[in-house]
Amino acid sequence: MDQPVHNQDQEYITIEDDEITKPDSDSESNIKVAVPSYWQSGIFRNNNQLMLRRVEKGTSEYVNVARSFINGMRNFENHVDVVAIHRKNYKWSVMDEARVEAFRRFATAVANRNGGDPNIRFGWYGGFREEIRDILCYGFRRLENSSSSYGRGVYFSPVNNSNASQKSIIADSDGVMHVLLCRLILGKLEPIPFGSQIDQPTSAEFNSGVDDLLSPKRYIIWEPYMNTFVLPLFIVAFKANSLIGVRKERWHAMMKILMKNFPKYLSSSKMAYIKKQHDDLYVKFSD
């Protein structure tokens, strides 16, 4: 297990086996690598600017990150192809070294307020390609802030639940999607109710938010801390086109179950209209 950040040098950023969800015996068969031409396109075109290092397939680092991501996709793991994994190198620029130092100092401060434990965890963040690139260069800027949210902040899904980050992922023109695996300083977590509009902890006792203490799906890093309590480590590029088909089939099956009960409340003409709309949509999204 990693030791507290303030006791380690810059290379403390490692993936430990006990921090990554253990795979099923057949998980490794789901890890695939796309065509090499991808390395010359998209987000990885200028690695020198982004300070990225490709993680080679077969290394323990690659296997741990890929397995964690795939296992976190739960029922969709058989439909996910890992295209590439890159790691952010924080030794290549003064600004990046300062970013690590800020993370270390805030981890120390949070630890001092919480009995020596900064509660550092991994978390997934999904976004579109250009957004991921900007985060690596300039930091986080997009905040969740709507009536159907858990407050104004940056949302991360736990390392064993990468599936929860899908809602904010947008595929690029090549059909490739991207997620960041980040280190998070969580400190003492505060349960945040659904629909909350707060933008900071409700008291100095807390450091970050969570939707459910017992079964978290979202960690909330508040706006004032989004670039000091978060340190991006890895980019996972993947393809999951068949996820659309899986979701469509599940939606179709659920609608068929619901429609069995509709005749109790609707006339035959309304039932015919609903069935036609359903069938038309099913055909449309099958194209």
PDB file of C-alpha atoms in Angstrom:
ATOM      1  CA  MET A   1       0.000   0.000   0.000  1.00  0.00           C
ATOM      2  CA  ASP A   2       1.268   3.493  -0.758  1.00  0.00           C
ATOM      3  CA  GLN A   3       2.594   5.484   2.171  1.00  0.00           C
ATOM      4  CA  PRO A   4       1.353   9.029   2.836  1.00  0.00           C
ATOM      5  CA  VAL A   5       2.405  11.362   0.057  1.00  0.00           C
ATOM      6  CA  HIS A   6       4.436  13.691   2.220  1.00  0.00           C
ATOM      7  CA  ASN A   7       6.833  10.878   3.123  1.00  0.00           C
ATOM      8  CA  GLN A   8       7.724   9.977  -0.438  1.00  0.00           C
ATOM      9  CA  ASP A   9       9.627  11.480  -3.323  1.00  0.00           C
ATOM     10  CA  GLN A  10       8.143  12.420  -6.657  1.00  0.00           C
ATOM     11  CA  GLU A  11       8.012   8.833  -7.871  1.00  0.00           C
ATOM     12  CA  TYR A  12       5.454   7.857  -5.205  1.00  0.00           C
ATOM     13  CA  ILE A  13       2.875   7.890  -8.013  1.00  0.00           C
ATOM     14  CA  THR A  14       2.564   4.153  -8.538  1.00  0.00           C
ATOM     15  CA  ILE A  15      -0.231   1.664  -9.028  1.00  0.00           C
ATOM     16  CA  GLU A  16      -0.244  -0.868  -6.218  1.00  0.00           C
ATOM     17  CA  ASP A  17      -2.014  -4.215  -6.595  1.00  0.00           C
ATOM     18  CA  ASP A  18      -4.067  -3.748  -3.436  1.00  0.00           C
ATOM     19  CA  GLU A  19      -5.422  -0.420  -4.691  1.00  0.00           C
ATOM     20  CA  ILE A  20      -6.636  -1.834  -8.001  1.00  0.00           C
ATOM     21  CA  THR A  21      -9.606  -4.142  -8.305  1.00  0.00           C
ATOM     22  CA  LYS A  22      -8.460  -7.708  -8.857  1.00  0.00           C
ATOM     23  CA  PRO A  23      -9.547  -9.103 -12.236  1.00  0.00           C
ATOM     24  CA  ASP A  24     -11.491 -12.217 -12.989  1.00  0.00           C
ATOM     25  CA  SER A  25      -9.415 -15.011 -14.475  1.00  0.00           C
ATOM     26  CA  ASP A  26     -10.577 -14.257 -18.015  1.00  0.00           C
ATOM     27  CA  SER A  27     -10.304 -10.458 -17.847  1.00  0.00           C
ATOM     28  CA  GLU A  28      -6.941 -10.323 -19.597  1.00  0.00           C
ATOM     29  CA  SER A  29      -8.486 -11.744 -22.758  1.00  0.00           C
ATOM     30  CA  ASN A  30     -10.535  -8.545 -23.051  1.00  0.00           C
ATOM     31  CA  ILE A  31      -7.455  -6.304 -23.269  1.00  0.00           C
ATOM     32  CA  LYS A  32      -6.761  -5.470 -26.898  1.00  0.00           C
ATOM     33  CA  VAL A  33      -4.512  -3.027 -28.715  1.00  0.00           C
ATOM     34  CA  ALA A  34      -5.659  -1.078 -31.761  1.00  0.00           C
ATOM     35  CA  VAL A  35      -3.714  -0.309 -34.930  1.00  0.00           C
ATOM     36  CA  PRO A  36      -0.370   1.498 -34.484  1.00  0.00           C
ATOM     37  CA  SER A  37      -1.516   4.448 -36.625  1.00  0.00           C
ATOM     38  CA  TYR A  38      -3.410   5.761 -33.604  1.00  0.00           C
ATOM     39  CA  TRP A  39      -0.128   6.870 -32.074  1.00  0.00           C
ATOM     40  CA  GLN A  40       0.208   9.442 -34.848  1.00  0.00           C
ATOM     41  CA  SER A  41      -3.210  11.005 -34.325  1.00  0.00           C
ATOM     42  CA  GLY A  42      -5.562  12.462 -31.787  1.00  0.00           C
ATOM     43  CA  ILE A  43      -4.565  13.480 -28.292  1.00  0.00           C
ATOM     44  CA  PHE A  44      -1.136  11.804 -28.506  1.00  0.00           C
ATOM     45  CA  ARG A  45       0.099  13.611 -31.603  1.00  0.00           C
ATOM     46  CA  ASN A  46       2.325  15.963 -29.602  1.00  0.00           C
ATOM     47  CA  ASN A  47       3.582  14.025 -26.599  1.00  0.00           C
ATOM     48  CA  ASN A  48       6.323  16.565 -25.939  1.00  0.00           C
ATOM     49  CA  GLN A  49       3.769  19.279 -25.199  1.00  0.00           C
ATOM     50  CA  LEU A  50       1.570  17.059 -23.029  1.00  0.00           C
ATOM     51  CA  MET A  51       4.537  15.386 -21.303  1.00  0.00           C
ATOM     52  CA  LEU A  52       3.214  11.864 -21.801  1.00  0.00           C
ATOM     53  CA  ARG A  53       4.925   8.507 -21.759  1.00  0.00           C
ATOM     54  CA  ARG A  54       3.356   5.522 -23.460  1.00  0.00           C
ATOM     55  CA  VAL A  55       2.844   2.598 -21.102  1.00  0.00           C
ATOM     56  CA  GLU A  56       3.919  -0.545 -22.902  1.00  0.00           C
ATOM     57  CA  LYS A  57       1.498  -3.433 -23.106  1.00  0.00           C
ATOM     58  CA  GLY A  58       2.484  -6.345 -20.892  1.00  0.00           C
ATOM     59  CA  THR A  59       4.097  -4.265 -18.163  1.00  0.00           C
ATOM     60  CA  SER A  60       2.605  -4.511 -14.678  1.00  0.00           C
ATOM     61  CA  GLU A  61       1.665  -0.841 -14.905  1.00  0.00           C
ATOM     62  CA  TYR A  62      -0.309  -1.410 -18.108  1.00  0.00           C
ATOM     63  CA  VAL A  63      -2.014  -4.568 -16.858  1.00  0.00           C
ATOM     64  CA  ASN A  64      -3.038  -3.032 -13.511  1.00  0.00           C
ATOM     65  CA  VAL A  65      -4.531   0.103 -15.054  1.00  0.00           C
ATOM     66  CA  ALA A  66      -6.246  -1.736 -17.925  1.00  0.00           C
ATOM     67  CA  ARG A  67      -7.716  -4.402 -15.658  1.00  0.00           C
ATOM     68  CA  SER A  68      -8.953  -1.826 -13.198  1.00  0.00           C
ATOM     69  CA  PHE A  69     -10.683   0.086 -15.979  1.00  0.00           C
ATOM     70  CA  ILE A  70     -12.215  -2.981 -17.633  1.00  0.00           C
ATOM     71  CA  ASN A  71     -13.391  -4.537 -14.367  1.00  0.00           C
ATOM     72  CA  GLY A  72     -14.958  -1.234 -13.392  1.00  0.00           C
ATOM     73  CA  MET A  73     -17.091  -1.376 -16.527  1.00  0.00           C
ATOM     74  CA  ARG A  74     -18.931  -4.298 -14.905  1.00  0.00           C
ATOM     75  CA  ASN A  75     -21.387  -5.872 -17.361  1.00  0.00           C
ATOM     76  CA  PHE A  76     -19.757  -4.104 -20.316  1.00  0.00           C
ATOM     77  CA  GLU A  77     -16.206  -5.460 -19.935  1.00  0.00           C
ATOM     78  CA  ASN A  78     -16.562  -7.839 -22.894  1.00  0.00           C
ATOM     79  CA  HIS A  79     -17.350  -4.866 -25.138  1.00  0.00           C
ATOM     80  CA  VAL A  80     -14.384  -2.656 -24.215  1.00  0.00           C
ATOM     81  CA  ASP A  81     -11.123  -2.548 -26.178  1.00  0.00           C
ATOM     82  CA  VAL A  82      -8.233  -0.661 -24.592  1.00  0.00           C
ATOM     83  CA  VAL A  83      -6.498   1.272 -27.369  1.00  0.00           C
ATOM     84  CA  ALA A  84      -3.648   2.805 -25.403  1.00  0.00           C
ATOM     85  CA  ILE A  85      -2.481   3.890 -21.973  1.00  0.00           C
ATOM     86  CA  HIS A  86      -0.251   6.908 -21.429  1.00  0.00           C
ATOM     87  CA  ARG A  87       1.223   8.239 -18.217  1.00  0.00           C
ATOM     88  CA  LYS A  88       1.782  11.876 -17.369  1.00  0.00           C
ATOM     89  CA  ASN A  89       5.455  12.618 -16.725  1.00  0.00           C
ATOM     90  CA  TYR A  90       5.823  15.322 -14.085  1.00  0.00           C
ATOM     91  CA  LYS A  91       9.606  15.607 -14.356  1.00  0.00           C
ATOM     92  CA  TRP A  92       9.727  17.296 -17.738  1.00  0.00           C
ATOM     93  CA  SER A  93       8.775  20.869 -16.839  1.00  0.00           C
ATOM     94  CA  VAL A  94       9.038  23.303 -13.952  1.00  0.00           C
ATOM     95  CA  MET A  95       5.275  23.931 -13.996  1.00  0.00           C
ATOM     96  CA  ASP A  96       4.497  20.228 -13.736  1.00  0.00           C
ATOM     97  CA  GLU A  97       6.959  19.819 -10.880  1.00  0.00           C
ATOM     98  CA  ALA A  98       5.190  22.707  -9.138  1.00  0.00           C
ATOM     99  CA  ARG A  99       1.875  20.919  -9.670  1.00  0.00           C
ATOM    100  CA  VAL A 100       3.201  17.825  -7.909  1.00  0.00           C
ATOM    101  CA  GLU A 101       4.670  19.914  -5.108  1.00  0.00           C
ATOM    102  CA  ALA A 102       1.317  21.666  -4.573  1.00  0.00           C
ATOM    103  CA  PHE A 103      -0.429  18.291  -4.424  1.00  0.00           C
ATOM    104  CA  ARG A 104       2.123  17.059  -1.880  1.00  0.00           C
ATOM    105  CA  ARG A 105       1.768  20.147   0.312  1.00  0.00           C
ATOM    106  CA  PHE A 106      -2.023  19.992   0.331  1.00  0.00           C
ATOM    107  CA  ALA A 107      -1.873  16.276   1.119  1.00  0.00           C
ATOM    108  CA  THR A 108       0.330  17.092   4.100  1.00  0.00           C
ATOM    109  CA  ALA A 109      -2.055  19.821   5.262  1.00  0.00           C
ATOM    110  CA  VAL A 110      -5.097  17.533   4.989  1.00  0.00           C
ATOM    111  CA  ALA A 111      -3.225  14.737   6.761  1.00  0.00           C
ATOM    112  CA  ASN A 112      -2.350  17.048   9.643  1.00  0.00           C
ATOM    113  CA  ARG A 113      -6.048  17.829  10.092  1.00  0.00           C
ATOM    114  CA  ASN A 114      -7.145  14.192   9.883  1.00  0.00           C
ATOM    115  CA  GLY A 115      -4.921  12.284  12.240  1.00  0.00           C
ATOM    116  CA  GLY A 116      -2.097  11.833   9.737  1.00  0.00           C
ATOM    117  CA  ASP A 117      -4.179  10.332   6.901  1.00  0.00           C
ATOM    118  CA  PRO A 118      -4.878  12.449   3.772  1.00  0.00           C
ATOM    119  CA  ASN A 119      -7.138   9.636   2.449  1.00  0.00           C
ATOM    120  CA  ILE A 120      -5.621   9.572  -1.036  1.00  0.00           C
ATOM    121  CA  ARG A 121      -7.529   7.445  -3.543  1.00  0.00           C
ATOM    122  CA  PHE A 122      -7.661   6.834  -7.268  1.00  0.00           C
ATOM    123  CA  GLY A 123     -10.570   8.207  -9.282  1.00  0.00           C
ATOM    124  CA  TRP A 124     -11.705   8.158 -12.935  1.00  0.00           C
ATOM    125  CA  TYR A 125     -12.650  11.263 -14.894  1.00  0.00           C
ATOM    126  CA  GLY A 126     -14.297  11.006 -18.312  1.00  0.00           C
ATOM    127  CA  GLY A 127     -14.370  13.760 -20.912  1.00  0.00           C
ATOM    128  CA  PHE A 128     -13.904  14.523 -24.582  1.00  0.00           C
ATOM    129  CA  ARG A 129     -10.478  14.465 -26.212  1.00  0.00           C
ATOM    130  CA  GLU A 130      -9.782  18.201 -26.278  1.00  0.00           C
ATOM    131  CA  GLU A 131     -10.940  18.573 -22.677  1.00  0.00           C
ATOM    132  CA  ILE A 132      -8.569  15.834 -21.505  1.00  0.00           C
ATOM    133  CA  ARG A 133      -5.726  17.525 -23.373  1.00  0.00           C
ATOM    134  CA  ASP A 134      -6.512  20.903 -21.773  1.00  0.00           C
ATOM    135  CA  ILE A 135      -6.646  19.342 -18.300  1.00  0.00           C
ATOM    136  CA  LEU A 136      -3.167  17.915 -18.777  1.00  0.00           C
ATOM    137  CA  CYS A 137      -1.856  21.284 -19.962  1.00  0.00           C
ATOM    138  CA  TYR A 138      -3.784  23.778 -17.820  1.00  0.00           C
ATOM    139  CA  GLY A 139      -5.803  21.944 -15.164  1.00  0.00           C
ATOM    140  CA  PHE A 140      -9.514  21.391 -14.563  1.00  0.00           C
ATOM    141  CA  ARG A 141     -12.076  23.959 -15.640  1.00  0.00           C
ATOM    142  CA  ARG A 142     -15.395  22.152 -16.233  1.00  0.00           C
ATOM    143  CA  LEU A 143     -17.658  21.866 -13.200  1.00  0.00           C
ATOM    144  CA  GLU A 144     -20.842  19.919 -12.611  1.00  0.00           C
ATOM    145  CA  ASN A 145     -23.540  22.386 -11.606  1.00  0.00           C
ATOM    146  CA  SER A 146     -27.163  21.449 -12.246  1.00  0.00           C
ATOM    147  CA  SER A 147     -30.306  20.594 -10.327  1.00  0.00           C
ATOM    148  CA  SER A 148     -29.570  16.906 -10.902  1.00  0.00           C
ATOM    149  CA  SER A 149     -26.131  16.986  -9.331  1.00  0.00           C
ATOM    150  CA  TYR A 150     -24.328  16.765  -6.021  1.00  0.00           C
ATOM    151  CA  GLY A 151     -22.995  20.301  -5.858  1.00  0.00           C
ATOM    152  CA  ARG A 152     -20.598  22.485  -7.809  1.00  0.00           C
ATOM    153  CA  GLY A 153     -17.344  20.640  -8.262  1.00  0.00           C
ATOM    154  CA  VAL A 154     -15.440  18.115 -10.350  1.00  0.00           C
ATOM    155  CA  TYR A 155     -16.855  14.587 -10.192  1.00  0.00           C
ATOM    156  CA  PHE A 156     -14.769  11.423 -10.151  1.00  0.00           C
ATOM    157  CA  SER A 157     -15.848   7.792 -10.018  1.00  0.00           C
ATOM    158  CA  PRO A 158     -14.053   5.342  -7.686  1.00  0.00           C
ATOM    159  CA  VAL A 159     -11.300   3.196  -9.149  1.00  0.00           C
ATOM    160  CA  ASN A 160     -13.509   0.084  -9.048  1.00  0.00           C
ATOM    161  CA  ASN A 161     -16.405   1.829 -10.810  1.00  0.00           C
ATOM    162  CA  SER A 162     -15.094   3.343 -14.048  1.00  0.00           C
ATOM    163  CA  ASN A 163     -18.541   2.690 -15.515  1.00  0.00           C
ATOM    164  CA  ALA A 164     -19.874   5.690 -13.556  1.00  0.00           C
ATOM    165  CA  SER A 165     -17.673   8.089 -15.562  1.00  0.00           C
ATOM    166  CA  GLN A 166     -19.267   7.129 -18.903  1.00  0.00           C
ATOM    167  CA  LYS A 167     -21.951   9.823 -18.880  1.00  0.00           C
ATOM    168  CA  SER A 168     -19.418  12.582 -19.530  1.00  0.00           C
ATOM    169  CA  ILE A 169     -17.372  10.696 -22.150  1.00  0.00           C
ATOM    170  CA  ILE A 170     -17.638  11.733 -25.807  1.00  0.00           C
ATOM    171  CA  ALA A 171     -15.978   9.721 -28.579  1.00  0.00           C
ATOM    172  CA  ASP A 172     -13.702  11.495 -31.054  1.00  0.00           C
ATOM    173  CA  SER A 173     -13.917  11.197 -34.846  1.00  0.00           C
ATOM    174  CA  ASP A 174     -12.060   7.859 -34.694  1.00  0.00           C
ATOM    175  CA  GLY A 175     -14.560   6.420 -32.220  1.00  0.00           C
ATOM    176  CA  VAL A 176     -11.954   6.551 -29.441  1.00  0.00           C
ATOM    177  CA  MET A 177     -12.928   7.653 -25.930  1.00  0.00           C
ATOM    178  CA  HIS A 178     -10.690   8.862 -23.120  1.00  0.00           C
ATOM    179  CA  VAL A 179     -10.668   8.723 -19.329  1.00  0.00           C
ATOM    180  CA  LEU A 180      -8.174  10.051 -16.816  1.00  0.00           C
ATOM    181  CA  LEU A 181      -7.042   8.050 -13.809  1.00  0.00           C
ATOM    182  CA  CYS A 182      -6.192  10.584 -11.115  1.00  0.00           C
ATOM    183  CA  ARG A 183      -4.909  10.720  -7.570  1.00  0.00           C
ATOM    184  CA  LEU A 184      -7.426  12.439  -5.281  1.00  0.00           C
ATOM    185  CA  ILE A 185      -6.927  13.959  -1.853  1.00  0.00           C
ATOM    186  CA  LEU A 186     -10.271  13.126  -0.269  1.00  0.00           C
ATOM    187  CA  GLY A 187      -9.532  13.762   3.391  1.00  0.00           C
ATOM    188  CA  LYS A 188     -12.743  13.507   5.398  1.00  0.00           C
ATOM    189  CA  LEU A 189     -15.681  12.831   3.093  1.00  0.00           C
ATOM    190  CA  GLU A 190     -18.995  14.622   3.509  1.00  0.00           C
ATOM    191  CA  PRO A 191     -22.198  12.942   2.235  1.00  0.00           C
ATOM    192  CA  ILE A 192     -23.858  15.258  -0.308  1.00  0.00           C
ATOM    193  CA  PRO A 193     -27.596  14.858  -1.032  1.00  0.00           C
ATOM    194  CA  PHE A 194     -28.851  14.616  -4.597  1.00  0.00           C
ATOM    195  CA  GLY A 195     -29.823  18.032  -5.971  1.00  0.00           C
ATOM    196  CA  SER A 196     -27.445  19.944  -3.714  1.00  0.00           C
ATOM    197  CA  GLN A 197     -26.159  23.290  -4.998  1.00  0.00           C
ATOM    198  CA  ILE A 198     -23.311  23.823  -2.532  1.00  0.00           C
ATOM    199  CA  ASP A 199     -19.835  24.650  -3.835  1.00  0.00           C
ATOM    200  CA  GLN A 200     -17.690  23.982  -0.772  1.00  0.00           C
ATOM    201  CA  PRO A 201     -17.711  21.865   2.399  1.00  0.00           C
ATOM    202  CA  THR A 202     -20.456  22.769   4.859  1.00  0.00           C
ATOM    203  CA  SER A 203     -17.872  22.997   7.647  1.00  0.00           C
ATOM    204  CA  ALA A 204     -14.109  22.953   8.174  1.00  0.00           C
ATOM    205  CA  GLU A 205     -14.477  19.355   9.349  1.00  0.00           C
ATOM    206  CA  PHE A 206     -14.804  18.071   5.769  1.00  0.00           C
ATOM    207  CA  ASN A 207     -12.504  18.175   2.741  1.00  0.00           C
ATOM    208  CA  SER A 208     -14.487  16.651  -0.145  1.00  0.00           C
ATOM    209  CA  GLY A 209     -17.900  15.227  -0.976  1.00  0.00           C
ATOM    210  CA  VAL A 210     -19.362  11.828  -1.812  1.00  0.00           C
ATOM    211  CA  ASP A 211     -22.797  10.704  -2.964  1.00  0.00           C
ATOM    212  CA  ASP A 212     -22.868   7.629  -0.696  1.00  0.00           C
ATOM    213  CA  LEU A 213     -20.380   6.805   2.052  1.00  0.00           C
ATOM    214  CA  LEU A 214     -21.083   3.058   1.968  1.00  0.00           C
ATOM    215  CA  SER A 215     -21.296   2.597  -1.809  1.00  0.00           C
ATOM    216  CA  PRO A 216     -19.753   5.645  -3.521  1.00  0.00           C
ATOM    217  CA  LYS A 217     -20.294   6.326  -7.207  1.00  0.00           C
ATOM    218  CA  ARG A 218     -19.128   9.942  -7.183  1.00  0.00           C
ATOM    219  CA  TYR A 219     -16.368  11.733  -5.354  1.00  0.00           C
ATOM    220  CA  ILE A 220     -16.788  15.517  -5.456  1.00  0.00           C
ATOM    221  CA  ILE A 221     -13.729  17.748  -5.389  1.00  0.00           C
ATOM    222  CA  TRP A 222     -14.944  21.288  -4.751  1.00  0.00           C
ATOM    223  CA  GLU A 223     -14.142  24.151  -7.108  1.00  0.00           C
ATOM    224  CA  PRO A 224     -11.548  25.887  -4.876  1.00  0.00           C
ATOM    225  CA  TYR A 225      -9.513  22.655  -4.684  1.00  0.00           C
ATOM    226  CA  MET A 226      -9.978  21.142  -8.138  1.00  0.00           C
ATOM    227  CA  ASN A 227      -6.369  21.791  -9.195  1.00  0.00           C
ATOM    228  CA  THR A 228      -4.662  21.125  -5.866  1.00  0.00           C
ATOM    229  CA  PHE A 229      -6.525  18.045  -4.585  1.00  0.00           C
ATOM    230  CA  VAL A 230      -6.270  16.263  -7.958  1.00  0.00           C
ATOM    231  CA  LEU A 231      -3.230  14.926  -9.801  1.00  0.00           C
ATOM    232  CA  PRO A 232      -3.877  13.293 -13.222  1.00  0.00           C
ATOM    233  CA  LEU A 233      -1.710  10.206 -13.742  1.00  0.00           C
ATOM    234  CA  PHE A 234      -2.876   8.052 -16.652  1.00  0.00           C
ATOM    235  CA  ILE A 235      -4.948   8.449 -19.806  1.00  0.00           C
ATOM    236  CA  VAL A 236      -6.807   5.350 -20.924  1.00  0.00           C
ATOM    237  CA  ALA A 237      -7.956   5.481 -24.544  1.00  0.00           C
ATOM    238  CA  PHE A 238     -10.567   2.880 -25.444  1.00  0.00           C
ATOM    239  CA  LYS A 239     -13.265   1.901 -27.888  1.00  0.00           C
ATOM    240  CA  ALA A 240     -16.682   0.718 -26.786  1.00  0.00           C
ATOM    241  CA  ASN A 241     -18.979   1.100 -29.770  1.00  0.00           C
ATOM    242  CA  SER A 242     -20.905  -2.024 -28.842  1.00  0.00           C
ATOM    243  CA  LEU A 243     -21.905  -0.441 -25.521  1.00  0.00           C
ATOM    244  CA  ILE A 244     -24.526   1.449 -27.476  1.00  0.00           C
ATOM    245  CA  GLY A 245     -25.940  -1.826 -28.728  1.00  0.00           C
ATOM    246  CA  VAL A 246     -25.937  -3.351 -25.248  1.00  0.00           C
ATOM    247  CA  ARG A 247     -27.786  -0.368 -23.782  1.00  0.00           C
ATOM    248  CA  LYS A 248     -30.242  -0.336 -26.696  1.00  0.00           C
ATOM    249  CA  GLU A 249     -31.117  -4.001 -26.209  1.00  0.00           C
ATOM    250  CA  ARG A 250     -31.634  -3.492 -22.483  1.00  0.00           C
ATOM    251  CA  TRP A 251     -33.841  -0.466 -23.147  1.00  0.00           C
ATOM    252  CA  HIS A 252     -35.819  -2.460 -25.713  1.00  0.00           C
ATOM    253  CA  ALA A 253     -36.328  -5.331 -23.255  1.00  0.00           C
ATOM    254  CA  MET A 254     -37.456  -2.999 -20.463  1.00  0.00           C
ATOM    255  CA  MET A 255     -39.892  -1.208 -22.762  1.00  0.00           C
ATOM    256  CA  LYS A 256     -41.454  -4.522 -23.781  1.00  0.00           C
ATOM    257  CA  ILE A 257     -42.036  -5.351 -20.114  1.00  0.00           C
ATOM    258  CA  LEU A 258     -43.590  -1.940 -19.450  1.00  0.00           C
ATOM    259  CA  MET A 259     -45.808  -2.124 -22.521  1.00  0.00           C
ATOM    260  CA  LYS A 260     -47.404  -5.318 -21.233  1.00  0.00           C
ATOM    261  CA  ASN A 261     -49.026  -3.226 -18.499  1.00  0.00           C
ATOM    262  CA  PHE A 262     -50.023  -0.254 -20.669  1.00  0.00           C
ATOM    263  CA  PRO A 263     -53.303  -1.817 -21.972  1.00  0.00           C
ATOM    264  CA  LYS A 264     -54.686  -1.641 -18.432  1.00  0.00           C
ATOM    265  CA  TYR A 265     -54.617   2.145 -18.628  1.00  0.00           C
ATOM    266  CA  LEU A 266     -54.564   3.100 -22.331  1.00  0.00           C
ATOM    267  CA  SER A 267     -56.923   2.659 -25.246  1.00  0.00           C
ATOM    268  CA  SER A 268     -56.005   0.404 -28.167  1.00  0.00           C
ATOM    269  CA  SER A 269     -55.367   3.413 -30.432  1.00  0.00           C
ATOM    270  CA  LYS A 270     -52.937   4.950 -27.940  1.00  0.00           C
ATOM    271  CA  MET A 271     -51.234   1.595 -27.492  1.00  0.00           C
ATOM    272  CA  ALA A 272     -50.795   1.286 -31.246  1.00  0.00           C
ATOM    273  CA  TYR A 273     -49.273   4.777 -31.385  1.00  0.00           C
ATOM    274  CA  ILE A 274     -46.808   4.048 -28.546  1.00  0.00           C
ATOM    275  CA  LYS A 275     -45.800   0.732 -30.106  1.00  0.00           C
ATOM    276  CA  LYS A 276     -45.165   2.392 -33.473  1.00  0.00           C
ATOM    277  CA  GLN A 277     -43.035   5.124 -31.877  1.00  0.00           C
ATOM    278  CA  HIS A 278     -41.062   2.519 -29.960  1.00  0.00           C
ATOM    279  CA  ASP A 279     -40.469   0.364 -33.044  1.00  0.00           C
ATOM    280  CA  ASP A 280     -39.459   3.386 -35.144  1.00  0.00           C
ATOM    281  CA  LEU A 281     -36.918   4.503 -32.543  1.00  0.00           C
ATOM    282  CA  TYR A 282     -35.523   0.992 -32.243  1.00  0.00           C
ATOM    283  CA  VAL A 283     -34.984   0.801 -36.001  1.00  0.00           C
ATOM    284  CA  LYS A 284     -33.511   4.317 -36.120  1.00  0.00           C
ATOM    285  CA  PHE A 285     -30.874   3.580 -33.488  1.00  0.00           C
ATOM    286  CA  SER A 286     -30.064   0.258 -35.119  1.00  0.00           C
ATOM    287  CA  ASP A 287     -28.660   2.027 -38.177  1.00  0.00           C
TER     288      ASP A 287
END
